[in-house]
PDB file of C-alpha atoms and ligand atoms in Angstrom:
ATOM      1  CA  MET U   1       3.703 -22.907  40.510  1.00 98.00           C
ATOM      2  CA  ARG U   2       3.014 -26.392  39.077  1.00 97.00           C
ATOM      3  CA  SER U   3       4.414 -29.723  40.089  1.00 97.00           C
ATOM      4  CA  SER U   4       3.909 -33.182  38.739  1.00 96.00           C
ATOM      5  CA  LEU U   5       5.001 -36.732  39.236  1.00 97.00           C
ATOM      6  CA  GLU U   6       5.616 -39.089  36.344  1.00 96.00           C
ATOM      7  CA  GLU U   7       3.861 -36.614  34.122  1.00 92.00           C
ATOM      8  CA  LYS U   8       0.663 -36.445  36.306  1.00 89.00           C
ATOM      9  CA  HIS U   9      -0.275 -33.088  37.861  1.00 88.00           C
ATOM     10  CA  VAL U  10       0.353 -33.034  41.571  1.00 91.00           C
ATOM     11  CA  SER U  11      -0.141 -29.504  42.783  1.00 91.00           C
ATOM     12  CA  GLY U  12      -0.592 -25.883  41.458  1.00 93.00           C
ATOM     13  CA  HIS U  13      -0.810 -22.435  42.981  1.00 95.00           C
ATOM     14  CA  GLU U  14      -0.807 -18.895  41.875  1.00 96.00           C
ATOM     15  CA  ARG U  15      -0.169 -15.508  43.580  1.00 97.00           C
ATOM     16  CA  ILE U  16      -0.482 -11.855  42.607  1.00 97.00           C
ATOM     17  CA  VAL U  17       2.231  -9.910  44.554  1.00 97.00           C
ATOM     18  CA  LYS U  18       4.115  -6.641  44.527  1.00 96.00           C
ATOM     19  CA  ASP U  19       7.765  -6.673  43.193  1.00 96.00           C
ATOM     20  CA  SER U  20       9.047  -6.351  46.575  1.00 96.00           C
ATOM     21  CA  GLU U  21       7.412  -9.643  47.576  1.00 96.00           C
ATOM     22  CA  ILE U  22       8.590 -11.646  44.730  1.00 97.00           C
ATOM     23  CA  GLU U  23      11.581 -13.286  46.456  1.00 97.00           C
ATOM     24  CA  SER U  24       9.721 -14.352  49.516  1.00 96.00           C
ATOM     25  CA  THR U  25       6.718 -15.435  47.454  1.00 97.00           C
ATOM     26  CA  LEU U  26       9.028 -17.701  45.337  1.00 97.00           C
ATOM     27  CA  LEU U  27      10.232 -19.460  48.398  1.00 97.00           C
ATOM     28  CA  GLU U  28       6.509 -19.878  49.657  1.00 96.00           C
ATOM     29  CA  LEU U  29       5.553 -21.359  46.373  1.00 97.00           C
ATOM     30  CA  TYR U  30       8.480 -23.772  46.455  1.00 98.00           C
ATOM     31  CA  LYS U  31       7.630 -24.702  49.984  1.00 97.00           C
ATOM     32  CA  ARG U  32       4.076 -25.276  49.070  1.00 95.00           C
ATOM     33  CA  GLY U  33       4.853 -27.396  45.974  1.00 96.00           C
ATOM     34  CA  SER U  34       7.454 -29.564  47.900  1.00 96.00           C
ATOM     35  CA  ARG U  35       4.804 -30.587  50.567  1.00 95.00           C
ATOM     36  CA  LYS U  36       3.965 -33.453  48.149  1.00 94.00           C
ATOM     37  CA  ASP U  37       6.201 -35.689  46.154  1.00 97.00           C
ATOM     38  CA  PHE U  38       7.185 -34.444  42.612  1.00 97.00           C
ATOM     39  CA  ASP U  39       9.787 -34.889  39.979  1.00 98.00           C
ATOM     40  CA  LEU U  40       9.147 -31.730  38.245  1.00 98.00           C
ATOM     41  CA  LEU U  41       8.272 -28.356  39.722  1.00 98.00           C
ATOM     42  CA  ASN U  42       7.955 -25.107  37.592  1.00 98.00           C
ATOM     43  CA  ILE U  43       7.560 -21.658  38.864  1.00 98.00           C
ATOM     44  CA  LYS U  44       6.662 -18.999  36.291  1.00 97.00           C
ATOM     45  CA  LEU U  45       6.619 -15.303  36.682  1.00 97.00           C
ATOM     46  CA  GLN U  46       4.533 -13.026  34.685  1.00 96.00           C
ATOM     47  CA  LYS U  47       4.412  -9.294  34.851  1.00 96.00           C
ATOM     48  CA  ILE U  48       0.807  -7.885  35.193  1.00 96.00           C
ATOM     49  CA  THR U  49       0.218  -4.923  32.748  1.00 94.00           C
ATOM     50  CA  GLN U  50      -3.449  -4.675  32.624  1.00 92.00           C
ATOM     51  CA  PRO U  51      -5.365  -2.758  35.275  1.00 95.00           C
ATOM     52  CA  ILE U  52      -6.334  -4.642  38.439  1.00 97.00           C
ATOM     53  CA  LYS U  53      -9.889  -4.916  39.525  1.00 98.00           C
ATOM     54  CA  TYR U  54     -10.309  -4.651  43.268  1.00 98.00           C
ATOM     55  CA  LEU U  55     -13.262  -6.289  45.182  1.00 98.00           C
ATOM     56  CA  GLU U  56     -14.141  -4.952  48.634  1.00 97.00           C
ATOM     57  CA  ARG U  57     -14.697  -8.335  50.256  1.00 97.00           C
ATOM     58  CA  THR U  58     -15.033 -12.092  49.737  1.00 98.00           C
ATOM     59  CA  LEU U  59     -18.298 -14.060  49.789  1.00 98.00           C
ATOM     60  CA  LYS U  60     -19.550 -14.600  53.265  1.00 97.00           C
ATOM     61  CA  ILE U  61     -18.855 -18.055  54.662  1.00 97.00           C
ATOM     62  CA  GLU U  62     -21.661 -20.252  56.018  1.00 97.00           C
ATOM     63  CA  ASN U  63     -20.410 -23.577  57.468  1.00 96.00           C
ATOM     64  CA  LEU U  64     -22.874 -26.450  57.308  1.00 98.00           C
ATOM     65  CA  ASN U  65     -22.761 -30.007  58.338  1.00 98.00           C
ATOM     66  CA  PHE U  66     -25.107 -32.754  57.098  1.00 98.00           C
ATOM     67  CA  ASN U  67     -25.622 -36.407  58.152  1.00 98.00           C
ATOM     68  CA  ASP U  68     -24.377 -37.674  54.807  1.00 97.00           C
ATOM     69  CA  TYR U  69     -23.477 -36.494  51.450  1.00 98.00           C
ATOM     70  CA  LYS U  70     -26.814 -37.306  49.845  1.00 97.00           C
ATOM     71  CA  GLU U  71     -28.658 -34.950  52.212  1.00 98.00           C
ATOM     72  CA  ALA U  72     -26.007 -32.342  51.704  1.00 98.00           C
ATOM     73  CA  ASN U  73     -26.470 -32.571  47.878  1.00 98.00           C
ATOM     74  CA  GLU U  74     -30.222 -32.232  48.370  1.00 98.00           C
ATOM     75  CA  PHE U  75     -29.610 -28.954  50.052  1.00 98.00           C
ATOM     76  CA  ALA U  76     -26.950 -27.868  47.419  1.00 98.00           C
ATOM     77  CA  MET U  77     -29.515 -28.601  44.736  1.00 98.00           C
ATOM     78  CA  GLU U  78     -32.285 -26.595  46.324  1.00 98.00           C
ATOM     79  CA  LEU U  79     -29.923 -23.526  46.387  1.00 98.00           C
ATOM     80  CA  ILE U  80     -28.904 -23.875  42.798  1.00 98.00           C
ATOM     81  CA  CYS U  81     -32.464 -24.700  41.497  1.00 98.00           C
ATOM     82  CA  LYS U  82     -33.888 -21.661  43.284  1.00 98.00           C
ATOM     83  CA  LYS U  83     -31.210 -19.377  41.580  1.00 98.00           C
ATOM     84  CA  THR U  84     -30.987 -20.814  38.177  1.00 98.00           C
ATOM     85  CA  PHE U  85     -34.488 -22.517  37.568  1.00 98.00           C
ATOM     86  CA  ILE U  86     -32.891 -25.579  36.190  1.00 98.00           C
ATOM     87  CA  PRO U  87     -35.234 -28.517  36.670  1.00 96.00           C
ATOM     88  CA  LYS U  88     -34.107 -30.726  39.534  1.00 95.00           C
ATOM     89  CA  ASN U  89     -33.720 -33.979  37.422  1.00 96.00           C
ATOM     90  CA  VAL U  90     -31.603 -32.055  34.881  1.00 97.00           C
ATOM     91  CA  LEU U  91     -29.436 -30.606  37.745  1.00 98.00           C
ATOM     92  CA  ASN U  92     -29.164 -33.936  39.407  1.00 97.00           C
ATOM     93  CA  ASN U  93     -27.570 -35.341  36.256  1.00 97.00           C
ATOM     94  CA  ILE U  94     -25.200 -32.475  35.944  1.00 97.00           C
ATOM     95  CA  ILE U  95     -24.049 -32.758  39.481  1.00 97.00           C
ATOM     96  CA  TYR U  96     -23.773 -36.485  39.126  1.00 96.00           C
ATOM     97  CA  LEU U  97     -21.172 -35.842  36.380  1.00 96.00           C
ATOM     98  CA  VAL U  98     -18.610 -34.371  38.732  1.00 97.00           C
ATOM     99  CA  HIS U  99     -19.061 -37.240  41.237  1.00 97.00           C
ATOM    100  CA  SER U 100     -18.353 -39.735  38.526  1.00 96.00           C
ATOM    101  CA  GLY U 101     -15.590 -38.466  36.153  1.00 92.00           C
ATOM    102  CA  CYS U 102     -17.279 -35.457  34.278  1.00 89.00           C
ATOM    103  CA  GLY U 103     -18.465 -37.722  31.413  1.00 84.00           C
ATOM    104  CA  ILE U 104     -14.953 -38.452  30.232  1.00 89.00           C
ATOM    105  CA  GLY U 105     -14.132 -40.889  33.010  1.00 90.00           C
ATOM    106  CA  LYS U 106     -11.561 -38.577  34.783  1.00 91.00           C
ATOM    107  CA  ASN U 107     -11.258 -35.239  36.365  1.00 92.00           C
ATOM    108  CA  MET U 108     -11.316 -32.166  34.296  1.00 93.00           C
ATOM    109  CA  ARG U 109      -8.431 -29.573  34.853  1.00 90.00           C
ATOM    110  CA  GLY U 110     -10.980 -26.805  35.085  1.00 95.00           C
ATOM    111  CA  ALA U 111     -14.659 -26.309  35.525  1.00 98.00           C
ATOM    112  CA  MET U 112     -17.784 -27.245  33.609  1.00 98.00           C
ATOM    113  CA  VAL U 113     -19.950 -24.185  32.460  1.00 98.00           C
ATOM    114  CA  VAL U 114     -23.643 -24.862  32.482  1.00 98.00           C
ATOM    115  CA  ASN U 115     -26.474 -22.509  31.476  1.00 98.00           C
ATOM    116  CA  GLN U 116     -29.965 -22.180  32.823  1.00 98.00           C
ATOM    117  CA  GLN U 117     -31.209 -24.786  30.164  1.00 97.00           C
ATOM    118  CA  GLY U 118     -28.759 -27.171  31.685  1.00 97.00           C
ATOM    119  CA  LYS U 119     -26.561 -27.011  28.506  1.00 97.00           C
ATOM    120  CA  ARG U 120     -22.767 -27.391  28.808  1.00 96.00           C
ATOM    121  CA  LEU U 121     -20.979 -24.475  27.251  1.00 97.00           C
ATOM    122  CA  GLU U 122     -17.270 -24.947  27.955  1.00 95.00           C
ATOM    123  CA  LYS U 123     -15.234 -24.838  24.886  1.00 94.00           C
ATOM    124  CA  ASP U 124     -13.143 -27.903  25.606  1.00 94.00           C
ATOM    125  CA  LYS U 125     -14.957 -30.512  27.637  1.00 92.00           C
ATOM    126  CA  GLU U 126     -11.726 -32.205  28.784  1.00 92.00           C
ATOM    127  CA  LYS U 127     -10.104 -29.041  30.021  1.00 93.00           C
ATOM    128  CA  GLY U 128     -13.092 -26.987  31.164  1.00 96.00           C
ATOM    129  CA  ILE U 129     -12.518 -23.395  32.069  1.00 97.00           C
ATOM    130  CA  ARG U 130      -9.823 -22.377  34.647  1.00 96.00           C
ATOM    131  CA  THR U 131     -10.160 -19.361  36.934  1.00 98.00           C
ATOM    132  CA  SER U 132      -6.883 -17.622  37.585  1.00 96.00           C
ATOM    133  CA  MET U 133      -5.476 -14.187  38.307  1.00 97.00           C
ATOM    134  CA  VAL U 134      -7.070 -13.693  41.738  1.00 98.00           C
ATOM    135  CA  ASP U 135      -5.561 -13.068  45.074  1.00 98.00           C
ATOM    136  CA  PHE U 136      -5.727 -10.985  48.269  1.00 98.00           C
ATOM    137  CA  VAL U 137      -4.307  -7.545  48.740  1.00 97.00           C
ATOM    138  CA  ASN U 138      -3.059  -8.789  52.121  1.00 95.00           C
ATOM    139  CA  ARG U 139      -3.219 -12.641  51.936  1.00 95.00           C
ATOM    140  CA  ASN U 140      -1.491 -13.279  55.347  1.00 93.00           C
ATOM    141  CA  LYS U 141      -3.893 -11.012  57.225  1.00 95.00           C
ATOM    142  CA  VAL U 142      -6.914 -12.790  55.641  1.00 96.00           C
ATOM    143  CA  LEU U 143      -5.486 -16.227  56.288  1.00 95.00           C
ATOM    144  CA  GLU U 144      -4.821 -15.280  59.969  1.00 96.00           C
ATOM    145  CA  ILE U 145      -8.479 -14.327  60.315  1.00 96.00           C
ATOM    146  CA  LEU U 146      -9.691 -17.532  58.707  1.00 95.00           C
ATOM    147  CA  LYS U 147      -7.277 -19.710  60.751  1.00 96.00           C
ATOM    148  CA  GLU U 148      -8.635 -18.079  63.992  1.00 95.00           C
ATOM    149  CA  LYS U 149     -12.133 -19.219  62.964  1.00 94.00           C
ATOM    150  CA  GLY U 150     -10.765 -22.760  62.460  1.00 93.00           C
ATOM    151  CA  PHE U 151     -10.683 -22.722  58.554  1.00 94.00           C
ATOM    152  CA  THR U 152      -7.547 -23.724  56.508  1.00 92.00           C
ATOM    153  CA  GLU U 153      -5.680 -22.273  53.575  1.00 91.00           C
ATOM    154  CA  ARG U 154      -7.638 -24.513  51.291  1.00 93.00           C
ATOM    155  CA  THR U 155     -10.756 -22.505  52.195  1.00 95.00           C
ATOM    156  CA  LEU U 156      -8.805 -19.414  51.631  1.00 96.00           C
ATOM    157  CA  ASP U 157      -7.871 -20.326  48.089  1.00 96.00           C
ATOM    158  CA  ALA U 158     -11.447 -21.676  47.218  1.00 97.00           C
ATOM    159  CA  LEU U 159     -12.962 -18.475  48.667  1.00 97.00           C
ATOM    160  CA  ALA U 160     -10.665 -16.444  46.409  1.00 98.00           C
ATOM    161  CA  LEU U 161     -11.562 -18.371  43.392  1.00 98.00           C
ATOM    162  CA  SER U 162     -15.366 -18.393  44.063  1.00 98.00           C
ATOM    163  CA  THR U 163     -15.406 -14.628  44.851  1.00 98.00           C
ATOM    164  CA  LYS U 164     -13.881 -13.850  41.566  1.00 98.00           C
ATOM    165  CA  ASN U 165     -16.264 -16.291  39.806  1.00 98.00           C
ATOM    166  CA  LEU U 166     -19.315 -14.686  41.265  1.00 98.00           C
ATOM    167  CA  SER U 167     -18.066 -11.182  40.595  1.00 98.00           C
ATOM    168  CA  PHE U 168     -18.853 -11.937  36.921  1.00 98.00           C
ATOM    169  CA  GLU U 169     -22.193 -10.341  36.115  1.00 96.00           C
ATOM    170  CA  GLY U 170     -23.437 -13.530  34.208  1.00 97.00           C
ATOM    171  CA  MET U 171     -22.465 -16.036  36.891  1.00 98.00           C
ATOM    172  CA  LEU U 172     -25.223 -17.311  39.001  1.00 98.00           C
ATOM    173  CA  ALA U 173     -23.720 -19.964  41.207  1.00 98.00           C
ATOM    174  CA  GLU U 174     -20.880 -22.443  41.669  1.00 98.00           C
ATOM    175  CA  TYR U 175     -20.689 -25.992  42.842  1.00 98.00           C
ATOM    176  CA  CYS U 176     -17.507 -27.595  43.904  1.00 98.00           C
ATOM    177  CA  ILE U 177     -16.248 -30.901  45.274  1.00 98.00           C
ATOM    178  CA  SER U 178     -12.397 -31.763  45.627  1.00 96.00           C
ATOM    179  CA  ASP U 179     -10.896 -34.485  43.634  1.00 92.00           C
ATOM    180  CA  GLU U 180      -8.937 -35.610  46.696  1.00 92.00           C
ATOM    181  CA  PRO U 181     -10.613 -38.871  47.937  1.00 95.00           C
ATOM    182  CA  ASP U 182     -10.328 -37.979  51.611  1.00 95.00           C
ATOM    183  CA  TYR U 183     -11.476 -34.352  51.285  1.00 96.00           C
ATOM    184  CA  ILE U 184     -15.256 -34.487  51.527  1.00 98.00           C
ATOM    185  CA  THR U 185     -16.042 -30.805  52.197  1.00 98.00           C
ATOM    186  CA  GLY U 186     -17.297 -28.936  49.158  1.00 98.00           C
ATOM    187  CA  TYR U 187     -19.185 -25.708  48.567  1.00 98.00           C
ATOM    188  CA  VAL U 188     -21.990 -23.936  46.759  1.00 98.00           C
ATOM    189  CA  ALA U 189     -21.474 -20.235  46.077  1.00 98.00           C
ATOM    190  CA  VAL U 190     -24.594 -18.146  45.442  1.00 98.00           C
ATOM    191  CA  ASP U 191     -26.028 -14.763  46.192  1.00 98.00           C
ATOM    192  CA  GLY U 192     -22.842 -13.529  47.946  1.00 98.00           C
ATOM    193  CA  ILE U 193     -22.651 -16.602  50.217  1.00 98.00           C
ATOM    194  CA  TYR U 194     -20.073 -19.374  50.186  1.00 98.00           C
ATOM    195  CA  TYR U 195     -21.940 -22.404  51.757  1.00 98.00           C
ATOM    196  CA  ARG U 196     -19.051 -24.608  52.980  1.00 98.00           C
ATOM    197  CA  ILE U 197     -20.705 -28.028  53.084  1.00 98.00           C
ATOM    198  CA  THR U 198     -19.609 -31.196  54.833  1.00 98.00           C
ATOM    199  CA  PRO U 199     -19.837 -33.892  53.471  1.00 98.00           C
ATOM    200  CA  LEU U 200     -20.628 -32.949  49.946  1.00 98.00           C
ATOM    201  CA  LYS U 201     -19.043 -36.122  48.450  1.00 98.00           C
ATOM    202  CA  LYS U 202     -18.519 -39.665  49.321  1.00 98.00           C
ATOM    203  CA  GLU U 203     -15.578 -40.579  51.296  1.00 97.00           C
ATOM    204  CA  GLY U 204     -12.961 -42.280  49.005  1.00 97.00           C
ATOM    205  CA  ASN U 205     -14.222 -40.981  45.703  1.00 97.00           C
ATOM    206  CA  PHE U 206     -11.308 -39.902  43.433  1.00 95.00           C
ATOM    207  CA  PHE U 207     -13.642 -37.858  41.286  1.00 97.00           C
ATOM    208  CA  GLY U 208     -14.298 -34.105  41.872  1.00 97.00           C
ATOM    209  CA  GLY U 209     -14.865 -30.911  39.911  1.00 97.00           C
ATOM    210  CA  ARG U 210     -16.358 -27.552  39.587  1.00 98.00           C
ATOM    211  CA  ILE U 211     -19.596 -26.329  37.889  1.00 98.00           C
ATOM    212  CA  TYR U 212     -20.215 -22.725  36.954  1.00 98.00           C
ATOM    213  CA  PHE U 213     -23.809 -21.921  36.508  1.00 98.00           C
ATOM    214  CA  VAL U 214     -24.367 -19.037  34.192  1.00 98.00           C
ATOM    215  CA  LYS U 215     -27.207 -17.053  32.686  1.00 98.00           C
ATOM    216  CA  ASN U 216     -28.558 -18.112  29.271  1.00 98.00           C
ATOM    217  CA  ASP U 217     -27.475 -14.960  27.630  1.00 96.00           C
ATOM    218  CA  VAL U 218     -23.844 -15.109  28.855  1.00 98.00           C
ATOM    219  CA  ASP U 219     -21.103 -14.311  26.318  1.00 97.00           C
ATOM    220  CA  ILE U 220     -18.796 -17.245  26.550  1.00 97.00           C
ATOM    221  CA  ASP U 221     -15.620 -15.349  25.239  1.00 98.00           C
ATOM    222  CA  THR U 222     -16.232 -12.482  27.719  1.00 98.00           C
ATOM    223  CA  LEU U 223     -16.663 -15.065  30.551  1.00 98.00           C
ATOM    224  CA  TYR U 224     -13.456 -16.881  29.553  1.00 98.00           C
ATOM    225  CA  TYR U 225     -11.493 -13.684  29.241  1.00 97.00           C
ATOM    226  CA  TYR U 226     -12.665 -12.398  32.680  1.00 98.00           C
ATOM    227  CA  LEU U 227     -11.938 -15.612  34.633  1.00 98.00           C
ATOM    228  CA  LYS U 228      -8.664 -16.339  32.959  1.00 97.00           C
ATOM    229  CA  ASN U 229      -7.064 -13.009  32.278  1.00 96.00           C
ATOM    230  CA  GLU U 230      -8.404 -10.187  34.321  1.00 98.00           C
ATOM    231  CA  PRO U 231      -6.368  -9.698  37.579  1.00 98.00           C
ATOM    232  CA  VAL U 232      -8.561  -9.357  40.632  1.00 98.00           C
ATOM    233  CA  LEU U 233      -7.419  -8.510  44.110  1.00 98.00           C
ATOM    234  CA  ILE U 234      -9.706  -8.854  47.193  1.00 98.00           C
ATOM    235  CA  LYS U 235      -9.379  -6.464  50.003  1.00 98.00           C
ATOM    236  CA  ASP U 236     -11.162  -8.107  52.939  1.00 96.00           C
ATOM    237  CA  ILE U 237     -12.956 -11.091  54.079  1.00 95.00           C
ATOM    238  CA  GLN U 238     -16.446 -11.796  55.592  1.00 89.00           C
ATOM    239  CA  VAL U 239     -16.572 -14.680  58.011  1.00 81.00           C
TER     240      VAL U 239
HETATM  241  P1  AMP B   1      -9.577 -28.639  44.024  1.00 66.33           P
HETATM  242  O1  AMP B   1     -10.481 -27.571  44.616  1.00 66.33           O
HETATM  243  O2  AMP B   1      -8.153 -28.194  43.844  1.00 66.33           O
HETATM  244  O3  AMP B   1      -9.644 -29.962  44.874  1.00 66.33           O
HETATM  245  O4  AMP B   1     -10.266 -28.897  42.726  1.00 66.33           O
HETATM  246  C1  AMP B   1     -11.350 -29.598  42.427  1.00 66.33           C
HETATM  247  C2  AMP B   1     -11.765 -29.489  40.974  1.00 66.33           C
HETATM  248  O5  AMP B   1     -12.076 -28.257  40.618  1.00 66.33           O
HETATM  249  C3  AMP B   1     -10.643 -29.965  39.992  1.00 66.33           C
HETATM  250  O6  AMP B   1     -10.700 -31.378  39.775  1.00 66.33           O
HETATM  251  C4  AMP B   1     -10.837 -29.142  38.762  1.00 66.33           C
HETATM  252  O7  AMP B   1     -11.862 -29.893  37.943  1.00 66.33           O
HETATM  253  C5  AMP B   1     -11.551 -27.958  39.361  1.00 66.33           C
HETATM  254  N1  AMP B   1     -10.586 -26.824  39.437  1.00 66.33           N
HETATM  255  C6  AMP B   1      -9.397 -26.755  40.165  1.00 66.33           C
HETATM  256  N2  AMP B   1      -8.835 -25.654  40.012  1.00 66.33           N
HETATM  257  C7  AMP B   1      -9.629 -24.831  39.219  1.00 66.33           C
HETATM  258  C8  AMP B   1      -9.543 -23.544  38.676  1.00 66.33           C
HETATM  259  N3  AMP B   1      -8.552 -22.672  39.002  1.00 66.33           N
HETATM  260  N4  AMP B   1     -10.586 -23.052  37.881  1.00 66.33           N
HETATM  261  C9  AMP B   1     -11.588 -23.849  37.646  1.00 66.33           C
HETATM  262  N5  AMP B   1     -11.684 -25.053  38.036  1.00 66.33           N
HETATM  263  C10 AMP B   1     -10.724 -25.578  38.811  1.00 66.33           C
END
């Protein structure tokens, strides 16, 4: 589902479901899209023909709070440096990019891809790479568990995305901040853990984005194909 207003993207969402759940899912997607004002809303259905990869469980959630976004980013950088060996000053410049318009003065639709030398690898620097084709075997059950722990559907979606991302062999870590100015929680995913960090960005900042940190020897076409095209279903959650 994708909605827009005056040709500007407003919201988007994707599901992987069985035939028998199509009707109810269409309604859910419509409801989700219509929470925000739009003048165009598209819902597209696509049959999955390729084999589905099943993952046993999501990354494990660690919820962390900091005094301010600078302190939080220091912690985030420590995690990423330890895993990627990218020098801190180089990493700092890369992370600064998502806080300030990704070098193009606006938000990218997808993520930046950065290797251990701090080099950007995405094929299109405006679009970035978009992860799709990921869902839960039983989404409602997982959502219920998360809600009981005080998390929201937003965490569910981000958790699914980052779980698929980190299941790619060449992926070392992920960094994410929202592009919504009032949503200041972000995350770093590394070594099986989803560090949900508040606040990871400055309140009121309209910029946001994702960075995928990959190994130097990653094959970029294989990475794109896996993240975009290979269907992944996650069975369970770790909280
Ligand atoms: P969101 O988590 O929806 O607030 O998105 C934050 C940023 O992450 C966006 O501005 C995009 O740059 C990026 N992003 C959103 N969705 C995806 C996706 N499916 N794959 C890769 N990057 C994404």
